[in-house]
XYZ file of C-alpha atoms in Angstrom:
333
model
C 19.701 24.272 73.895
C 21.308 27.977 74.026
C 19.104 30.778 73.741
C 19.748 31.711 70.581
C 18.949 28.284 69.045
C 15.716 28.722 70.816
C 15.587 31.909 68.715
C 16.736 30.837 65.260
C 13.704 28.027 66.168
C 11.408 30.533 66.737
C 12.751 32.686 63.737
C 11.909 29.836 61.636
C 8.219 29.291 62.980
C 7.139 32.890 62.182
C 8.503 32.315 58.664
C 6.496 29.509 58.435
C 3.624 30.880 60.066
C 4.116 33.998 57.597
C 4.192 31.851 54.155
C 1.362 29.490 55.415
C -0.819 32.508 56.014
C 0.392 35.352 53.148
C 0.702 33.262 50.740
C -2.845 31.974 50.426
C -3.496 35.485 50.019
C -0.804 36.445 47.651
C -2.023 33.008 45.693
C -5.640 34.459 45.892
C -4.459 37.911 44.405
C -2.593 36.437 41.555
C -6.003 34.681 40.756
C -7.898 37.773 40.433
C -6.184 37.268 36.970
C -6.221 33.741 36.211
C -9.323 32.892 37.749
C -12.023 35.842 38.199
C -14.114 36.345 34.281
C -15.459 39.536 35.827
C -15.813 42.222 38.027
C -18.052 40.391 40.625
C -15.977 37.223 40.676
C -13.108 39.634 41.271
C -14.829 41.226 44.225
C -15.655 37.968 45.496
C -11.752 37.065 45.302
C -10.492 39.857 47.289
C -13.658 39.701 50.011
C -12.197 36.181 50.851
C -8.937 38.059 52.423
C -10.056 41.440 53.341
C -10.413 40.560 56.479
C -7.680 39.002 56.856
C -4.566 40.126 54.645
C -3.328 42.948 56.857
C -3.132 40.447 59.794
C -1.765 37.509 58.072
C 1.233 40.159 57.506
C 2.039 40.906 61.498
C 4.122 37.589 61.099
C 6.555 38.989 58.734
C 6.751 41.973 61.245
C 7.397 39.913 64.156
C 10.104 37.557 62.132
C 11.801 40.995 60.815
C 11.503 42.422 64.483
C 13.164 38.996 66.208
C 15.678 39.152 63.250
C 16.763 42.641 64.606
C 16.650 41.793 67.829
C 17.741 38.503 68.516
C 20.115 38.591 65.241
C 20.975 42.202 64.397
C 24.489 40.768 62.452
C 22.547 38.513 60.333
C 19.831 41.328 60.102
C 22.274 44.089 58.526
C 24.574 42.094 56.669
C 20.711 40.500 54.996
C 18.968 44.046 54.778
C 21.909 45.540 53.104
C 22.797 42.881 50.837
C 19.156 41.909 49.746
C 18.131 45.981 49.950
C 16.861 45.819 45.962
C 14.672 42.987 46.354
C 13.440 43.939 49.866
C 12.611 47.439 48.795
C 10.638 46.157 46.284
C 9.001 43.553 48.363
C 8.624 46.274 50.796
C 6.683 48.635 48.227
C 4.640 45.772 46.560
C 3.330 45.403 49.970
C 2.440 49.025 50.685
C 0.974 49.663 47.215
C -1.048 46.151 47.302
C -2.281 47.362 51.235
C -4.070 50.846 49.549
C -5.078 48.986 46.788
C -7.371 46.960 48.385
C -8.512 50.018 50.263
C -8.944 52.288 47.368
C -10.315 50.452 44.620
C -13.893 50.872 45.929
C -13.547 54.249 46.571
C -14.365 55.521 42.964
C -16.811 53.681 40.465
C -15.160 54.504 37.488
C -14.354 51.375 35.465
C -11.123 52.785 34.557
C -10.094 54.077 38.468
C -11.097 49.937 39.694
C -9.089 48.162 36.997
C -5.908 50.347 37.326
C -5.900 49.132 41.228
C -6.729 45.870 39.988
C -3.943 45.426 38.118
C -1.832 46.682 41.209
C -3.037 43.411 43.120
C -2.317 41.141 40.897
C 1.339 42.378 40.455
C 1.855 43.015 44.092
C 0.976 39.379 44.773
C 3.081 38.474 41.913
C 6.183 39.632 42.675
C 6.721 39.472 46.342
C 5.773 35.754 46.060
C 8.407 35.103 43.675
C 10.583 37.503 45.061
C 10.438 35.717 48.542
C 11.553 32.558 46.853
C 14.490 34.018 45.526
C 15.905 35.404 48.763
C 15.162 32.668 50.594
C 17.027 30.589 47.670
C 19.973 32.709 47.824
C 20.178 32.634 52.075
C 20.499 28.857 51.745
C 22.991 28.675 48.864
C 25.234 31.148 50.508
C 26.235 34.754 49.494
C 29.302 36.624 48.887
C 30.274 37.730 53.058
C 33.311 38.698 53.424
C 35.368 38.678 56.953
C 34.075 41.828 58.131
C 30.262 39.964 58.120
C 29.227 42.208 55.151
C 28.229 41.724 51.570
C 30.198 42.283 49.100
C 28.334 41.077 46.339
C 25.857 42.763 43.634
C 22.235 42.475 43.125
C 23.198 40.502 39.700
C 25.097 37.417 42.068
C 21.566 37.234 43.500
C 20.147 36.355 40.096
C 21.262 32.806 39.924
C 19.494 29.581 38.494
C 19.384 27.901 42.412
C 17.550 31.143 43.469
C 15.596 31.631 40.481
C 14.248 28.080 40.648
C 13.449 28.935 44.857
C 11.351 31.962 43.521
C 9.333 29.684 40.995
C 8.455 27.316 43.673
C 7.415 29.933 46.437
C 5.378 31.530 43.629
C 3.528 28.792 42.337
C 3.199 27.541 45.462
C 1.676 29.928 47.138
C -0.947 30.287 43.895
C -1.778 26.737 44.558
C -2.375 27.531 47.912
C -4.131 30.377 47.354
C -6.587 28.979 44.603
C -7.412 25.712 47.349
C -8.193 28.661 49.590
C -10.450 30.117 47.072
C -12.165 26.790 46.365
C -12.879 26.842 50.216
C -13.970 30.111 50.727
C -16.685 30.352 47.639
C -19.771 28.740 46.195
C -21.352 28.607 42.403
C -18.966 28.292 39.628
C -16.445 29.998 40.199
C -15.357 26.967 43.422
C -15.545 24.546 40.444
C -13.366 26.477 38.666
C -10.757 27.019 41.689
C -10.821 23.446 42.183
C -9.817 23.034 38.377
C -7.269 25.641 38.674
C -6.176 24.291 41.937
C -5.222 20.434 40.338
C -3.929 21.601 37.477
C -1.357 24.567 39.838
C -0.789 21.564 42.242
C 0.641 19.656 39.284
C 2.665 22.278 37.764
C 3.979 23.186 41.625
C 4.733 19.182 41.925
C 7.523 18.787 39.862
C 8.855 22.670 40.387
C 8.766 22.190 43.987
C 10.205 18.395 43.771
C 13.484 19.169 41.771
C 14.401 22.198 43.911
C 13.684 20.137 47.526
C 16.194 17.681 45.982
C 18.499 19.914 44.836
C 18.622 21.748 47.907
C 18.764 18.083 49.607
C 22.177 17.009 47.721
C 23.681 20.492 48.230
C 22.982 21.013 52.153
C 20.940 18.835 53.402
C 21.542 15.714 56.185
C 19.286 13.498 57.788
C 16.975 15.808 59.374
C 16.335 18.427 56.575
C 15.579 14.566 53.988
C 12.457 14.245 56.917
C 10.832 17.523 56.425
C 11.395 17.056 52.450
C 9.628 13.632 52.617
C 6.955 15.292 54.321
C 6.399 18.411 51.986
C 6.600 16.387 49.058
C 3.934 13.545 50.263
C 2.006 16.785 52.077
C 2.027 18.438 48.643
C 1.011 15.139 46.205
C -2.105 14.658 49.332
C -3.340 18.488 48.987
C -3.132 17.926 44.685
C -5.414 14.342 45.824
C -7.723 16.161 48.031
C -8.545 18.505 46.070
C -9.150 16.283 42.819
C -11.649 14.573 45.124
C -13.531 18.003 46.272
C -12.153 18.008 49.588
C -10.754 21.363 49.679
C -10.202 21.528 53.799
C -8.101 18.662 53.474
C -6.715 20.265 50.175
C -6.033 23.723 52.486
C -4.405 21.541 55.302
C -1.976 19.519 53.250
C -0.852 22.437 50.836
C -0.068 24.023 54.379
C 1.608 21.485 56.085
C 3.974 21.567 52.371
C 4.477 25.045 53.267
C 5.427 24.592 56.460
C 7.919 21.596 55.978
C 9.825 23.053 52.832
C 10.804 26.293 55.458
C 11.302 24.169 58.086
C 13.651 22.228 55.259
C 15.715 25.002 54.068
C 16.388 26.229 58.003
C 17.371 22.974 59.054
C 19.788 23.058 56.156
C 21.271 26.142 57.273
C 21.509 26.128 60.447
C 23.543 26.271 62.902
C 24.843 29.558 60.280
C 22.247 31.993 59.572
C 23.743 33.434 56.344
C 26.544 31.007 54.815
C 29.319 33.510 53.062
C 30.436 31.681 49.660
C 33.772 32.903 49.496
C 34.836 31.341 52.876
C 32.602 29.002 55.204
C 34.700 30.546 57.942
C 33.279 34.052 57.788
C 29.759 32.573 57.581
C 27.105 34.358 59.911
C 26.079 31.768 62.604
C 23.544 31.763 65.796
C 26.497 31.949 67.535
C 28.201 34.836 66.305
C 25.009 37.202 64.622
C 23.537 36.715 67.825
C 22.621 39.494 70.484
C 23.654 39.417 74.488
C 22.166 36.530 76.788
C 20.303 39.446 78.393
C 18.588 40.655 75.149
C 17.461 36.813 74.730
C 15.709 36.431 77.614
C 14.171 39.812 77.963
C 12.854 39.000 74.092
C 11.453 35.480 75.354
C 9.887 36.830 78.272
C 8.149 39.227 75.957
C 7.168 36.536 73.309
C 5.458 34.160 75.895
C 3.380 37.158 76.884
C 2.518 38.569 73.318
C 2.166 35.919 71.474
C -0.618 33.543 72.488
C -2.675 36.756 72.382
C -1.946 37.303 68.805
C -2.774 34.088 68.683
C -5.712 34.112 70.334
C -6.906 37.332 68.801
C -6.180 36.087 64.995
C -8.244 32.517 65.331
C -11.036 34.409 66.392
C -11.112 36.382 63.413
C -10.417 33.671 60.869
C -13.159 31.672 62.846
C -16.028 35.369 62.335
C -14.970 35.678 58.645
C -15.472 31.367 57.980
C -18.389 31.477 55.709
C -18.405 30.793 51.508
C -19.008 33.955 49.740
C -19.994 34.313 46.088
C -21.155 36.824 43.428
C -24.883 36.751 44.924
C -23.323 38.347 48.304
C -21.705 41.179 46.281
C -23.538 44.759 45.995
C -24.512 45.590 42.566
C -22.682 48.701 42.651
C -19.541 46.960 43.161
């Protein structure tokens, strides 16, 4: 295997690693909506990733930062193609990050529902909005022989991606109401375990019709495996968690997560971004790739780094493990 398979792999695992930990926390900001009744229960919601939300996002840092540097072709013809949505992923992200620092800082009702509100859309719409460019990478874009896009932000807007953006967001609030169910006592865990079966159905037959459509488009052999897998993964998290057992629940809806990426890479590769107009002037690891050199240096540098990060993240999931619920929360919250 050439270096830069070993980096489109790797490319691929931070994705996954990314979705499987953001998007239990996008999920669990989307429920501060659909599930919380009050202020408390809100507080409760957000305390289950405030410890954790800003590191959970160092994996989409590290996948854009191997993109540039192992891929820089695929990462400009990508960035400037998908620079609408991105942007707005990008500020969702940035206004959701002060959000969860600032509501607190004022006790004015009005001052703590107006950031509120900002978490709950921030969630929203980067969840979705991850679907759909994920969607359109695997369907292929308008690249034309220079490796650029030529397209509009309107071609991006199409039922395959729209579908992909559905799926990654309610997904991800499945996820992220198991998580909630796991990380809380009192009522409001029976009433993320309610939400939870009822999301995991919904999520089901979303998730089921794109996998298969994505399947008889792209997919071979290998990419049918990891569908089998996130589709039995998924219907064990919905069982799980109809039977209380939301670790198991957590697990599976992960292990969806992880084999629905792992699905739509193994569809694409060995291109990176397919072009639409002419499968020859497709973006591939081959030629979106950097130097030999710039691979290795980059792999020596990931073998160092990242069982630290590793290392340094488990240990704070495994501090912050205990149930919370509105008896932990300060009255003046």
């Amino acid at each position: 295997m050439e270096l830069h398979d070993v980096w489109f792999v790797l490319i691929a695992v931070l994705w996954i690693g990314y979705f499987f930990l953001e998007g239990f926390d996008f999920g669990v900001g989307v429920l501060t909506k659909l599930l919380a009744r009050d202020r408390p229960e809100k507080r409760v919601l957000i305390n289950t990733i405030g410890p954790v939300w800003d590191g959970n996002e160092v994996w989409l840092l590290s996948a854009g930062g191997a993109t540039f540097a192992a891929f820089p072709e695929w990462y400009a013809t990508l960035f400037s193609g998908f620079y609408l949505p991105l942007l707005l992923i990008l500020v969702c992200l940035i206004i959701r990050g002060v959000a969860f620092e600032y509501r607190v800082k004022r006790p004015e009702e009005r001052w703590q529902r107006n950031w509120e509100q900002a978490i709950f859309w921030t969630s929203l719409l980067p969840a979705f909005l991850w679907g759909v460019a994920f969607g359109n990478i695997v369907r292929g874009v308008k690249i034309d022989a220079r490796m650029e896009y030529v397209g509009t932000f309107w071609d991006l807007l199409n039922p395959y991606a729209l579908l992909g953006g559905l799926v990654t967001l309610t997904l991800f609030t499945f996820h992220g109401a198991v998580f909630a169910a796991l990380k809380t006592v009192g009522d409001i865990r029976t009433r993320a375990r309610a939400l939870a079966l009822k999301l995991g159905l919904v999520t089901a037959v979303i998730a089921l019709v794109f996998l298969l459509w994505t399947q008889m488009d792209k997919g071979d052999g290998a990419s049918l495996v990891a569908m089998l897998i996130a589709v039995v993964a998924l219907v064990g998290a919905v069982g799980a968690i109809r039977m209380g057992r939301e670790g198991w629940s957590f697990a599976l809806s992960g292990v969806t997560i992880a084999a629905a990426v792992a699905m739509l890479f193994l569809t694409l590769f060995p291109n990176v971004m397919p072009s639409s107009l002419d499968p020859a002037w497709s973006l591939t690891v081959t030629n979106a790739s950097s130097s030999p050199y710039t691979l290795r240096i980059m792999t020596w540098c990931a073998a160092i780094a990242t069982p630290l990060v590793l290392l340094y993240q488990s240990w704070t999931y495994w501090v912050f493990r205990k149930r919370i619920g509105t008896q932990h929360i300060a009255e003046a919250h």
